[in-house]
């Protein structure tokens, strides 16, 4: 990852995150081979959306390369809940994912909670988010089963870490102390969990969406997060930021380049670029993070696999 | 309720649901007085929205009349989660409600699940909805703690019942057999739970929202519901319906009267009327249902109160 380090130290240029993804995937692949493990994901697709199809293909290729069985199931959306409930019961399935939107809106939030938290490889169930927001690391009182974290925010934190932005000389919970971060997206899938995680590491975070801006910062007690209102404008928040994270799924949405100060780390996870590419001439630009997200999906799966197979009293490996 | 019966048998006229609300509230009031019970609701308000303020006032008046303590707490939205967690722990609080929207979108879905299901007087938590959709009636394996159902759909079902539309000569699960119902609203708070409940009672339900139409009908096994796609248009669905339920929170949204057949039961729960009032000259029109919704809120509270105080091993009544 020497090229990445050079780009970051020069405070400009475009970063390809492939080496970061490769690093984590190699680790996972090795553990699967060594342990002769049989992890399996079932992914449900209810639409013909090309983006979802492409993403599922890339995920399948990566998983299969690394020793993970990836089963893509095409189902009608009206049958999805029953299919998820079946997969919840299937002892040979360790992770369940769903390509959203299915119905859209709150019906999709409901479906996220139909997935058993023990197979919630994307980390989208309410209990996994609740645990994240409250810095609860284990799913059980005995502290044997680790929680999973939503894949995209987890990927983002790993990228921020690998870019060398964390100051590890500071105390735990303060590695991002003094850093101002703006995140344009406050979904429960990416933006809010990410704001909470970065605040938990000490950052001062402006969380922006269409309804306004909320500040996330470390709370008074270690491991807590404080949310507060602010009167700052989006433009002001962006111009103050050391890190700018963009996730608006519309090609029309672009942040004006002149708002962004020189040397800012700009990370885009929207699927389309929310900033003009020329910003790389004076900032660090990470245009896509999808490869690391897939690596984190694998990482979450292995966590769930170990929770089930290694730590469950009724443990049994795949019968196939 | 003789006047209601006359309107329904003449298949036209405007129905005032006050007597239905009074009937349920009197029952609740009597049980509170007789048992010397001390039920308490805490309601959280984060905005100055006049609709929410008005609704909270009416709810407080009704609750206090019936022997229920209703505490309205004004809090900042950024503090709401902590406030809910406090109320979850407070043994003297039996029901918690929140006036939504708070942040809007999925963050509000998250907050609905922060409310303990044991105090979820509005019936909005995922587990309560999951149980409703799967016809699970109890919160515990021992079947001592009854689930609660979202207030507005529950009010609607009670109204449909009191209007005499249920055919009680038919078997359980078939009381609405042969009835076609269109519901214009598919929120997880009202429209979808309602569609599921009416299908569970035997109706054929067209559930309409901006994204299209889904059919809800009884499943093959007793107590199950089948969802399916349809190519019918909204106008066709409405013109086939014996009951039309309207819940679009926009004064601009009106169903064209000429689509609605004579004698249709039209029930509106939107806060604004989604149909021209003159429809009452040839249909039954229930223009508002809010009073029955408040009665059902009280009914849910008493269920939670009994779940806690009567059926809990660590039971204790209010210490105040």
Coordinates of C-alpha atoms in Angstrom, one line a residue:
Chain A
X1 CA 0.0 0.0 0.0
X2 CA 3.0 2.3 -0.5
X3 CA 1.3 4.1 -3.4
X4 CA -1.6 5.0 -1.1
X5 CA 0.8 6.3 1.6
X6 CA 2.5 8.5 -1.0
X7 CA -0.8 9.9 -2.2
X8 CA -1.9 10.7 1.3
X9 CA 1.4 12.3 2.4
X10 CA 1.3 14.5 -0.7
X11 CA -2.3 15.4 0.2
X12 CA -3.5 14.9 -3.4
X13 CA -4.3 12.2 -6.0
X14 CA -6.7 9.4 -6.6
X15 CA -6.6 6.4 -4.3
X16 CA -7.5 2.9 -5.5
X17 CA -8.6 0.9 -2.5
X18 CA -8.0 -2.5 -4.1
X19 CA -4.9 -3.2 -2.0
X20 CA -7.0 -2.6 1.2
X21 CA -9.6 -5.1 0.0
X22 CA -7.0 -7.6 -1.0
X23 CA -5.3 -7.4 2.4
X24 CA -8.5 -8.3 4.3
X25 CA -9.6 -10.9 1.8
X26 CA -6.3 -12.7 1.9
X27 CA -6.6 -12.9 5.7
X28 CA -10.1 -14.4 5.3
X29 CA -9.2 -16.8 2.6
X30 CA -6.3 -18.1 4.6
X31 CA -8.4 -18.7 7.6
X32 CA -11.0 -20.5 5.6
X33 CA -8.4 -22.8 3.9
X34 CA -6.6 -23.5 7.1
X35 CA -9.7 -24.3 9.1
X36 CA -11.4 -26.2 6.2
X37 CA -14.4 -24.0 6.9
X38 CA -17.6 -24.0 4.8
X39 CA -19.2 -20.6 5.2
X40 CA -22.3 -19.9 3.1
X41 CA -24.2 -16.7 2.2
X42 CA -27.7 -16.6 0.7
X43 CA -28.5 -13.4 -1.1
X44 CA -32.0 -12.5 -2.2
X45 CA -32.7 -10.5 -5.3
X46 CA -36.2 -9.4 -6.1
X47 CA -35.6 -7.0 -9.0
X48 CA -33.9 -6.7 -12.4
X49 CA -32.1 -3.6 -11.2
X50 CA -28.7 -3.7 -13.1
X51 CA -26.8 -2.1 -10.3
X52 CA -27.9 -4.8 -7.9
X53 CA -27.2 -7.5 -10.5
X54 CA -23.7 -6.2 -11.1
X55 CA -23.0 -5.9 -7.4
X56 CA -24.2 -9.5 -6.8
X57 CA -21.9 -10.8 -9.6
X58 CA -18.9 -9.1 -8.1
X59 CA -19.7 -10.3 -4.7
X60 CA -20.2 -13.9 -5.9
X61 CA -16.8 -13.8 -7.7
X62 CA -15.0 -12.5 -4.7
X63 CA -16.7 -14.9 -2.3
X64 CA -16.0 -17.9 -4.4
X65 CA -12.4 -17.0 -4.8
X66 CA -12.0 -16.8 -1.1
X67 CA -13.8 -20.1 -0.3
X68 CA -17.2 -18.7 0.6
X69 CA -20.3 -20.2 -1.0
X70 CA -22.5 -17.5 -2.4
X71 CA -26.0 -18.5 -3.4
X72 CA -28.0 -15.9 -5.3
X73 CA -31.7 -16.6 -5.1
X74 CA -34.2 -14.7 -7.3
X75 CA -37.5 -14.5 -5.6
X76 CA -40.7 -12.5 -6.0
X77 CA -40.9 -9.7 -3.4
X78 CA -44.2 -10.9 -2.1
X79 CA -42.5 -14.2 -1.2
X80 CA -39.3 -12.7 0.3
X81 CA -40.4 -12.7 3.9
X82 CA -41.1 -16.4 3.8
X83 CA -37.8 -17.1 2.0
X84 CA -35.9 -15.2 4.7
X85 CA -37.7 -17.1 7.5
X86 CA -36.7 -20.4 5.8
X87 CA -33.0 -19.2 5.5
X88 CA -33.1 -18.2 9.2
X89 CA -33.9 -21.8 10.0
X90 CA -31.4 -23.4 7.6
X91 CA -28.4 -24.5 9.6
X92 CA -26.2 -24.5 6.5
X93 CA -26.7 -20.8 5.9
X94 CA -24.5 -18.5 7.9
X95 CA -25.3 -15.1 6.4
X96 CA -28.4 -13.7 4.7
X97 CA -28.4 -10.6 2.5
X98 CA -31.1 -8.8 0.6
X99 CA -30.7 -6.3 -2.3
X100 CA -32.8 -3.3 -1.4
X101 CA -35.0 -1.6 -2.3
X102 CA -37.6 -4.3 -2.3
X103 CA -40.9 -2.5 -1.6
X104 CA -39.2 0.7 -0.5
X105 CA -39.8 2.7 2.7
X106 CA -40.7 1.2 6.1
X107 CA -41.6 -2.2 4.6
X108 CA -37.9 -2.6 3.8
X109 CA -36.9 -1.6 7.4
X110 CA -39.3 -4.3 8.5
X111 CA -37.7 -6.9 6.3
X112 CA -34.2 -6.0 7.6
X113 CA -35.5 -7.1 11.0
X114 CA -37.0 -10.3 9.7
X115 CA -33.4 -11.4 9.0
X116 CA -32.1 -13.2 12.1
X117 CA -29.5 -11.0 13.9
X118 CA -27.4 -14.1 14.0
X119 CA -27.3 -14.2 10.2
X120 CA -27.4 -10.5 9.5
X121 CA -24.2 -10.3 7.5
X122 CA -24.9 -6.8 6.4
X123 CA -25.4 -5.6 10.0
X124 CA -28.7 -3.9 9.2
X125 CA -31.0 -5.3 11.9
X126 CA -32.1 -2.8 14.5
X127 CA -30.4 -4.7 17.3
X128 CA -27.1 -4.6 15.5
X129 CA -27.5 -0.8 15.0
X130 CA -28.7 -0.3 18.5
X131 CA -25.5 -2.1 19.8
X132 CA -23.4 0.0 17.5
X133 CA -24.9 3.3 18.7
X134 CA -24.5 2.2 22.3
X135 CA -21.0 0.7 21.9
X136 CA -22.1 -2.7 22.8
X137 CA -19.7 -5.2 21.3
X138 CA -21.3 -8.5 22.0
X139 CA -24.6 -10.1 21.1
X140 CA -24.8 -12.2 24.2
X141 CA -24.3 -11.6 27.9
X142 CA -21.5 -14.1 28.1
X143 CA -19.6 -12.0 25.6
X144 CA -18.8 -14.9 23.2
X145 CA -20.7 -13.6 20.1
X146 CA -19.4 -10.4 18.6
X147 CA -21.8 -8.0 17.0
X148 CA -21.5 -7.2 13.3
X149 CA -21.3 -3.7 11.9
X150 CA -23.0 -2.5 8.7
X151 CA -20.6 -3.3 5.8
X152 CA -20.3 0.1 4.1
X153 CA -19.5 2.1 7.2
X154 CA -17.2 -0.6 8.4
X155 CA -15.4 -0.4 5.0
X156 CA -15.2 3.3 5.4
X157 CA -13.6 3.2 8.8
X158 CA -11.0 0.6 7.6
X159 CA -10.2 2.9 4.7
X160 CA -9.8 5.9 6.9
X161 CA -7.6 3.8 9.1
X162 CA -5.4 2.5 6.2
X163 CA -5.0 6.0 4.8
X164 CA -3.1 6.7 8.1
X165 CA -5.5 9.3 9.4
X166 CA -5.9 7.7 12.8
X167 CA -3.4 9.0 15.3
X168 CA -2.6 5.8 17.2
X169 CA -0.4 7.8 19.6
X170 CA -3.6 9.1 21.2
X171 CA -5.7 7.2 23.7
X172 CA -8.4 4.7 22.5
X173 CA -11.5 6.7 21.5
X174 CA -9.4 9.7 20.6
X175 CA -7.6 8.5 17.4
X176 CA -9.6 11.1 15.4
X177 CA -9.5 13.8 18.0
X178 CA -9.3 17.3 16.4
X179 CA -10.6 16.0 13.0
X180 CA -13.7 17.5 11.5
X181 CA -15.6 15.3 9.2
X182 CA -18.7 16.0 7.0
X183 CA -20.8 13.1 5.8
X184 CA -23.5 13.9 3.2
X185 CA -25.9 11.0 3.8
X186 CA -27.7 10.1 7.1
X187 CA -29.3 6.8 6.1
X188 CA -29.5 4.1 8.8
X189 CA -27.5 1.8 6.4
X190 CA -24.4 4.0 6.0
X191 CA -24.5 7.6 7.1
X192 CA -25.7 7.5 10.7
X193 CA -23.8 4.3 11.7
X194 CA -20.7 5.9 10.1
X195 CA -21.1 9.2 11.9
X196 CA -21.5 7.3 15.2
X197 CA -18.4 5.2 14.6
X198 CA -16.2 8.2 13.6
X199 CA -17.5 10.2 16.6
X200 CA -16.7 7.1 18.8
X201 CA -13.1 7.4 17.6
X202 CA -13.0 11.1 18.6
X203 CA -14.0 13.0 15.5
X204 CA -16.3 16.0 15.3
X205 CA -18.9 14.9 12.6
X206 CA -21.4 17.0 10.7
X207 CA -24.1 14.6 9.5
X208 CA -25.9 16.1 6.5
X209 CA -29.1 15.1 4.8
X210 CA -32.0 16.8 3.1
X211 CA -33.7 17.6 6.4
X212 CA -30.6 19.4 7.8
X213 CA -27.5 18.8 9.8
X214 CA -26.9 17.0 13.1
X215 CA -23.5 17.0 14.9
X216 CA -22.1 13.7 16.3
X217 CA -19.3 13.9 18.7
X218 CA -17.8 11.9 21.6
X219 CA -20.0 12.0 24.8
X220 CA -18.8 12.8 28.3
X221 CA -18.5 9.2 29.2
X222 CA -16.1 6.9 27.3
X223 CA -17.9 5.0 24.6
X224 CA -20.9 7.3 24.4
X225 CA -21.8 9.6 21.5
X226 CA -23.5 12.9 21.8
X227 CA -25.9 14.2 19.1
X228 CA -26.7 17.9 18.9
X229 CA -28.3 20.5 16.7
X230 CA -26.3 23.1 14.8
X231 CA -27.0 26.2 12.8
X232 CA -24.0 25.7 10.5
X233 CA -24.8 25.5 6.8
X234 CA -23.8 22.6 4.6
X235 CA -21.3 24.8 2.7
X236 CA -19.7 26.0 6.0
X237 CA -19.5 22.4 7.3
X238 CA -17.8 21.2 4.1
X239 CA -15.3 24.0 4.0
X240 CA -14.2 23.2 7.6
X241 CA -13.7 19.5 7.0
X242 CA -10.6 17.5 7.0
X243 CA -12.5 14.5 5.7
X244 CA -15.5 14.7 3.4
X245 CA -17.6 11.6 2.8
X246 CA -20.2 11.7 0.0
X247 CA -23.1 9.3 -0.5
X248 CA -25.9 10.8 -2.5
X249 CA -27.2 8.3 -5.1
X250 CA -27.9 10.8 -7.8
X251 CA -25.5 11.7 -10.6
X252 CA -26.9 15.2 -10.6
X253 CA -25.7 15.8 -7.0
X254 CA -22.2 17.5 -7.0
X255 CA -20.5 19.4 -4.2
X256 CA -19.0 22.6 -5.5
X257 CA -15.2 22.0 -5.6
X258 CA -14.3 25.5 -4.4
X259 CA -15.9 24.7 -1.0
X260 CA -13.4 22.0 -0.3
X261 CA -10.1 23.1 1.2
X262 CA -6.8 21.8 -0.2
X263 CA -5.6 18.5 1.2
X264 CA -9.1 17.3 2.2
X265 CA -9.6 13.5 2.1
X266 CA -12.7 13.1 -0.1
X267 CA -14.3 9.6 0.0
X268 CA -17.2 8.8 -2.3
X269 CA -19.5 5.8 -1.8
X270 CA -22.5 6.8 -3.8
X271 CA -22.2 4.7 -6.9
X272 CA -21.9 7.9 -8.8
X273 CA -19.3 10.6 -8.1
X274 CA -20.7 13.5 -6.0
X275 CA -17.7 15.8 -6.7
X276 CA -15.8 16.8 -9.8
X277 CA -13.0 14.4 -10.5
X278 CA -10.5 17.2 -11.0
X279 CA -10.5 17.7 -7.2
X280 CA -7.7 15.1 -7.1
X281 CA -5.3 17.8 -8.3
X282 CA -5.4 19.3 -4.7
X283 CA -7.2 16.7 -2.5
X284 CA -7.0 13.0 -1.9
X285 CA -9.9 11.4 -3.7
X286 CA -11.2 7.9 -3.0
X287 CA -13.8 7.6 -5.8
X288 CA -15.3 4.2 -4.9
X289 CA -15.1 1.8 -1.9
X290 CA -17.2 -1.1 -3.2
X291 CA -14.3 -3.6 -3.1
X292 CA -13.6 -3.0 0.6
X293 CA -17.3 -3.2 1.3
X294 CA -17.3 -6.7 -0.2
X295 CA -14.3 -7.6 1.9
X296 CA -16.2 -6.4 5.0
X297 CA -19.2 -8.5 4.0
X298 CA -16.9 -11.5 4.0
X299 CA -15.4 -10.4 7.3
X300 CA -18.9 -10.1 8.9
X301 CA -19.8 -13.5 7.5
X302 CA -16.8 -15.1 9.2
X303 CA -17.7 -13.4 12.4
X304 CA -21.2 -14.9 12.2
X305 CA -19.8 -18.2 11.2
X306 CA -17.6 -18.3 14.2
X307 CA -20.4 -17.1 16.5
X308 CA -22.5 -20.0 15.3
X309 CA -20.0 -22.8 14.7
X310 CA -17.3 -22.0 17.2
X311 CA -19.2 -20.5 20.1
X312 CA -22.6 -22.1 19.9
X313 CA -23.3 -25.0 22.3
X314 CA -25.4 -26.7 19.6
X315 CA -22.6 -26.2 17.1
X316 CA -22.3 -28.2 14.0
X317 CA -20.6 -27.5 10.7
X318 CA -22.2 -27.8 7.4
X319 CA -23.7 -31.2 6.8
X320 CA -23.1 -31.0 3.1
Chain B
X1 CA -75.5 3.2 18.3
X2 CA -78.9 3.0 16.8
X3 CA -78.2 6.0 14.5
X4 CA -75.1 4.3 13.1
X5 CA -77.2 1.1 12.4
X6 CA -79.8 3.2 10.5
X7 CA -77.1 4.9 8.4
X8 CA -75.5 1.6 7.5
X9 CA -78.7 -0.1 6.7
X10 CA -79.7 2.8 4.4
X11 CA -76.3 2.5 2.9
X12 CA -75.8 6.3 3.0
X13 CA -75.1 9.1 5.4
X14 CA -72.3 10.4 7.6
X15 CA -71.3 8.3 10.7
X16 CA -70.0 9.9 13.8
X17 CA -67.9 7.3 15.6
X18 CA -68.2 9.0 19.1
X19 CA -70.5 6.3 20.4
X20 CA -68.1 3.6 19.5
X21 CA -65.3 5.4 21.3
X22 CA -67.5 6.0 24.3
X23 CA -68.4 2.3 24.5
X24 CA -64.8 1.2 24.7
X25 CA -63.8 4.1 27.0
X26 CA -66.6 3.4 29.5
X27 CA -65.5 -0.2 29.7
X28 CA -61.9 0.9 30.4
X29 CA -62.9 3.6 32.9
X30 CA -64.9 1.1 34.9
X31 CA -62.1 -1.5 35.1
X32 CA -59.7 1.2 36.3
X33 CA -62.1 2.5 39.0
X34 CA -63.1 -1.0 40.1
X35 CA -59.5 -2.3 40.3
X36 CA -58.1 1.0 41.7
X37 CA -55.5 0.8 39.0
X38 CA -52.8 3.5 38.3
X39 CA -51.9 3.2 34.6
X40 CA -49.5 5.8 33.2
X41 CA -48.5 6.9 29.7
X42 CA -45.5 9.0 28.9
X43 CA -45.8 10.8 25.5
X44 CA -42.8 12.5 23.9
X45 CA -43.2 15.5 21.8
X46 CA -40.2 17.0 19.9
X47 CA -41.8 19.5 17.6
X48 CA -44.2 22.4 17.7
X49 CA -46.4 20.8 15.1
X50 CA -49.9 22.0 15.8
X51 CA -51.5 18.7 14.7
X52 CA -49.4 16.7 17.1
X53 CA -50.1 19.3 19.9
X54 CA -53.9 19.2 19.3
X55 CA -53.8 15.4 19.3
X56 CA -51.8 15.2 22.5
X57 CA -54.3 17.6 24.2
X58 CA -57.3 15.5 23.2
X59 CA -55.5 12.3 24.2
X60 CA -54.7 13.8 27.6
X61 CA -58.3 14.9 28.2
X62 CA -59.6 11.5 27.3
X63 CA -57.0 9.6 29.4
X64 CA -57.5 11.8 32.5
X65 CA -61.3 11.4 32.3
X66 CA -60.9 7.7 32.3
X67 CA -58.4 7.4 35.1
X68 CA -55.2 7.2 33.1
X69 CA -52.3 9.5 33.9
X70 CA -51.0 11.1 30.7
X71 CA -47.6 12.8 31.0
X72 CA -46.6 14.9 28.0
X73 CA -42.9 15.5 27.9
X74 CA -41.3 18.0 25.5
X75 CA -37.8 17.0 24.7
X76 CA -35.2 17.9 22.1
X77 CA -35.1 15.3 19.3
X78 CA -31.4 14.6 19.9
X79 CA -32.2 13.6 23.5
X80 CA -35.2 11.5 22.6
X81 CA -33.5 8.1 22.5
X82 CA -32.0 8.6 26.0
X83 CA -35.5 9.8 27.3
X84 CA -37.1 6.7 25.9
X85 CA -34.5 4.4 27.5
X86 CA -35.1 6.1 30.8
X87 CA -38.9 5.6 30.5
X88 CA -38.3 1.9 29.5
X89 CA -36.6 1.5 32.9
X90 CA -39.2 3.4 34.9
X91 CA -41.5 0.9 36.7
X92 CA -44.2 3.5 37.0
X93 CA -44.5 4.0 33.3
X94 CA -46.8 1.4 31.5
X95 CA -47.0 2.9 28.1
X96 CA -44.6 5.1 26.0
X97 CA -45.7 7.0 22.9
X98 CA -43.8 9.3 20.5
X99 CA -45.3 11.9 18.2
X100 CA -43.7 11.3 14.8
X101 CA -42.1 12.5 12.6
X102 CA -39.0 13.2 14.8
X103 CA -36.1 13.0 12.3
X104 CA -38.1 11.4 9.5
X105 CA -37.3 8.2 7.6
X106 CA -35.5 5.2 8.9
X107 CA -34.2 7.0 12.0
X108 CA -37.8 7.1 13.2
X109 CA -38.2 3.4 12.4
X110 CA -35.2 2.9 14.6
X111 CA -36.7 4.9 17.5
X112 CA -39.9 2.9 17.3
X113 CA -37.8 -0.1 18.2
X114 CA -36.0 1.7 21.0
X115 CA -39.4 1.8 22.8
X116 CA -39.6 -1.5 24.8
X117 CA -42.2 -3.8 23.3
X118 CA -43.6 -4.2 26.8
X119 CA -44.4 -0.5 26.8
X120 CA -45.1 0.0 23.1
X121 CA -48.7 1.3 23.6
X122 CA -48.9 2.3 19.9
X123 CA -48.0 -1.2 18.7
X124 CA -45.3 0.1 16.4
X125 CA -42.3 -1.9 17.3
X126 CA -41.1 -4.5 14.8
X127 CA -41.8 -7.4 17.0
X128 CA -45.4 -6.3 17.6
X129 CA -45.9 -5.9 13.8
X130 CA -44.1 -9.2 13.1
X131 CA -46.5 -11.0 15.5
X132 CA -49.5 -9.3 13.9
X133 CA -48.4 -10.4 10.4
X134 CA -47.9 -13.9 11.6
X135 CA -51.0 -14.1 13.7
X136 CA -49.0 -14.6 16.9
X137 CA -51.2 -13.4 19.8
X138 CA -48.9 -13.6 22.7
X139 CA -45.5 -11.9 23.6
X140 CA -44.3 -14.9 25.7
X141 CA -44.1 -18.6 25.2
X142 CA -46.3 -19.2 28.3
X143 CA -49.1 -17.2 26.5
X144 CA -49.8 -14.9 29.5
X145 CA -48.8 -11.5 27.8
X146 CA -51.0 -10.5 24.9
X147 CA -49.5 -8.6 22.0
X148 CA -50.7 -5.1 21.2
X149 CA -51.8 -4.0 17.8
X150 CA -51.2 -0.6 16.2
X151 CA -53.9 1.8 17.5
X152 CA -55.2 3.2 14.2
X153 CA -55.7 -0.1 12.4
X154 CA -57.2 -1.6 15.6
X155 CA -59.6 1.4 15.7
X156 CA -60.5 0.8 12.0
X157 CA -61.3 -2.9 12.6
X158 CA -63.5 -2.1 15.6
X159 CA -65.3 0.5 13.5
X160 CA -65.8 -2.0 10.6
X161 CA -67.1 -4.5 13.2
X162 CA -69.5 -2.0 14.9
X163 CA -70.8 -0.9 11.5
X164 CA -72.1 -4.5 11.3
X165 CA -70.1 -5.5 8.3
X166 CA -68.6 -8.6 9.9
X167 CA -70.8 -11.6 9.1
X168 CA -70.6 -13.5 12.4
X169 CA -72.6 -16.4 11.1
X170 CA -69.5 -17.4 9.1
X171 CA -66.5 -19.2 10.6
X172 CA -63.7 -17.4 12.4
X173 CA -61.3 -16.0 9.8
X174 CA -64.2 -15.7 7.3
X175 CA -66.2 -12.8 8.8
X176 CA -65.3 -10.6 5.8
X177 CA -65.4 -13.3 3.2
X178 CA -66.6 -12.0 -0.2
X179 CA -65.8 -8.4 0.8
X180 CA -63.5 -6.4 -1.4
X181 CA -61.6 -3.6 0.3
X182 CA -59.3 -0.9 -1.0
X183 CA -56.9 0.8 1.4
X184 CA -55.1 3.9 0.0
X185 CA -52.0 3.9 2.3
X186 CA -49.5 1.2 2.9
X187 CA -47.5 2.6 5.8
X188 CA -46.2 0.2 8.5
X189 CA -48.1 2.3 11.0
X190 CA -51.6 2.0 9.5
X191 CA -52.1 0.7 6.0
X192 CA -50.2 -2.6 6.0
X193 CA -51.2 -3.8 9.4
X194 CA -54.8 -2.9 8.5
X195 CA -54.6 -4.8 5.2
X196 CA -53.2 -7.8 7.1
X197 CA -55.9 -7.7 9.8
X198 CA -58.8 -7.4 7.3
X199 CA -57.3 -10.2 5.1
X200 CA -57.0 -12.3 8.3
X201 CA -60.7 -11.8 8.7
X202 CA -61.4 -13.1 5.2
X203 CA -61.4 -10.0 3.1
X204 CA -59.8 -9.5 -0.3
X205 CA -57.7 -6.3 0.1
X206 CA -56.1 -4.0 -2.5
X207 CA -53.3 -2.2 -0.7
X208 CA -52.5 1.0 -2.7
X209 CA -49.6 3.3 -2.4
X210 CA -47.5 5.5 -4.7
X211 CA -45.4 2.5 -5.7
X212 CA -48.3 0.4 -6.8
X213 CA -50.9 -2.1 -5.6
X214 CA -50.4 -5.3 -3.6
X215 CA -53.2 -7.8 -2.9
X216 CA -53.6 -9.2 0.7
X217 CA -55.9 -12.2 1.1
X218 CA -56.3 -15.1 3.5
X219 CA -53.5 -17.8 3.0
X220 CA -54.2 -21.5 2.5
X221 CA -53.5 -22.3 6.1
X222 CA -55.8 -20.7 8.8
X223 CA -54.2 -17.6 10.3
X224 CA -51.9 -17.0 7.4
X225 CA -52.0 -14.1 4.9
X226 CA -51.0 -14.2 1.3
X227 CA -49.5 -11.2 -0.5
X228 CA -49.6 -11.1 -4.3
X229 CA -48.9 -8.7 -7.2
X230 CA -51.8 -7.5 -9.4
X231 CA -52.2 -5.6 -12.7
X232 CA -55.4 -3.9 -11.6
X233 CA -55.4 -0.1 -11.6
X234 CA -56.2 2.0 -8.6
X235 CA -59.4 3.3 -10.2
X236 CA -60.5 -0.3 -11.0
X237 CA -59.8 -1.4 -7.5
X238 CA -61.8 1.4 -6.0
X239 CA -64.8 0.8 -8.2
X240 CA -64.9 -2.9 -7.2
X241 CA -64.7 -2.1 -3.4
X242 CA -67.4 -2.6 -0.8
X243 CA -65.2 -0.7 1.7
X244 CA -62.8 2.1 0.8
X245 CA -60.3 3.2 3.4
X246 CA -58.5 6.5 2.7
X247 CA -55.3 7.7 4.5
X248 CA -53.3 10.1 2.4
X249 CA -52.1 13.0 4.5
X250 CA -52.5 15.7 1.8
X251 CA -55.6 17.9 1.5
X252 CA -55.0 18.0 -2.3
X253 CA -55.4 14.2 -2.6
X254 CA -59.1 13.4 -3.4
X255 CA -60.6 10.2 -4.9
X256 CA -63.0 11.0 -7.8
X257 CA -66.5 10.4 -6.5
X258 CA -67.7 8.8 -9.7
X259 CA -65.3 5.8 -9.2
X260 CA -67.1 4.8 -5.9
X261 CA -70.1 2.6 -6.3
X262 CA -73.4 3.4 -4.4
X263 CA -73.5 2.0 -0.9
X264 CA -69.7 1.7 -0.4
X265 CA -68.5 2.2 3.2
X266 CA -65.9 5.0 2.9
X267 CA -63.7 5.5 6.0
X268 CA -61.2 8.3 6.1
X269 CA -58.3 8.5 8.6
X270 CA -56.0 11.0 7.0
X271 CA -56.6 14.1 9.1
X272 CA -57.9 15.7 5.9
X273 CA -60.8 14.3 3.8
X274 CA -59.6 12.3 0.7
X275 CA -63.0 12.3 -0.9
X276 CA -65.7 14.9 -1.5
X277 CA -68.1 15.2 1.4
X278 CA -71.1 14.9 -0.9
X279 CA -70.4 11.2 -1.3
X280 CA -72.5 10.7 1.8
X281 CA -75.7 11.2 -0.3
X282 CA -75.1 7.7 -1.7
X283 CA -72.5 6.1 0.4
X284 CA -71.7 5.6 4.1
X285 CA -69.0 8.1 5.1
X286 CA -66.9 7.9 8.2
X287 CA -64.9 11.1 7.9
X288 CA -62.7 10.8 11.0
X289 CA -61.8 8.0 13.4
X290 CA -59.5 9.8 15.9
X291 CA -61.7 9.3 18.9
X292 CA -61.8 5.5 18.5
X293 CA -58.0 5.6 18.0
X294 CA -57.6 7.3 21.4
X295 CA -59.9 4.6 22.9
X296 CA -57.7 1.9 21.4
X297 CA -54.6 3.6 22.8
X298 CA -56.2 3.3 26.2
X299 CA -57.1 -0.3 25.5
X300 CA -53.5 -1.1 24.5
X301 CA -52.3 0.6 27.6
X302 CA -54.5 -1.5 29.8
X303 CA -53.3 -4.6 28.1
X304 CA -49.7 -3.6 28.8
X305 CA -50.6 -2.7 32.3
X306 CA -52.1 -6.1 32.9
X307 CA -49.2 -7.8 31.2
X308 CA -46.8 -6.1 33.6
X309 CA -48.8 -5.8 36.8
X310 CA -51.0 -8.8 36.7
X311 CA -48.9 -11.3 34.9
X312 CA -45.3 -10.4 35.8
X313 CA -43.6 -12.4 38.4
X314 CA -41.8 -9.2 39.6
X315 CA -45.1 -7.4 39.7
X316 CA -45.7 -4.2 41.7
X317 CA -48.1 -1.4 41.2
X318 CA -47.2 2.2 41.0
X319 CA -45.2 3.3 44.1
X320 CA -46.6 6.8 43.9

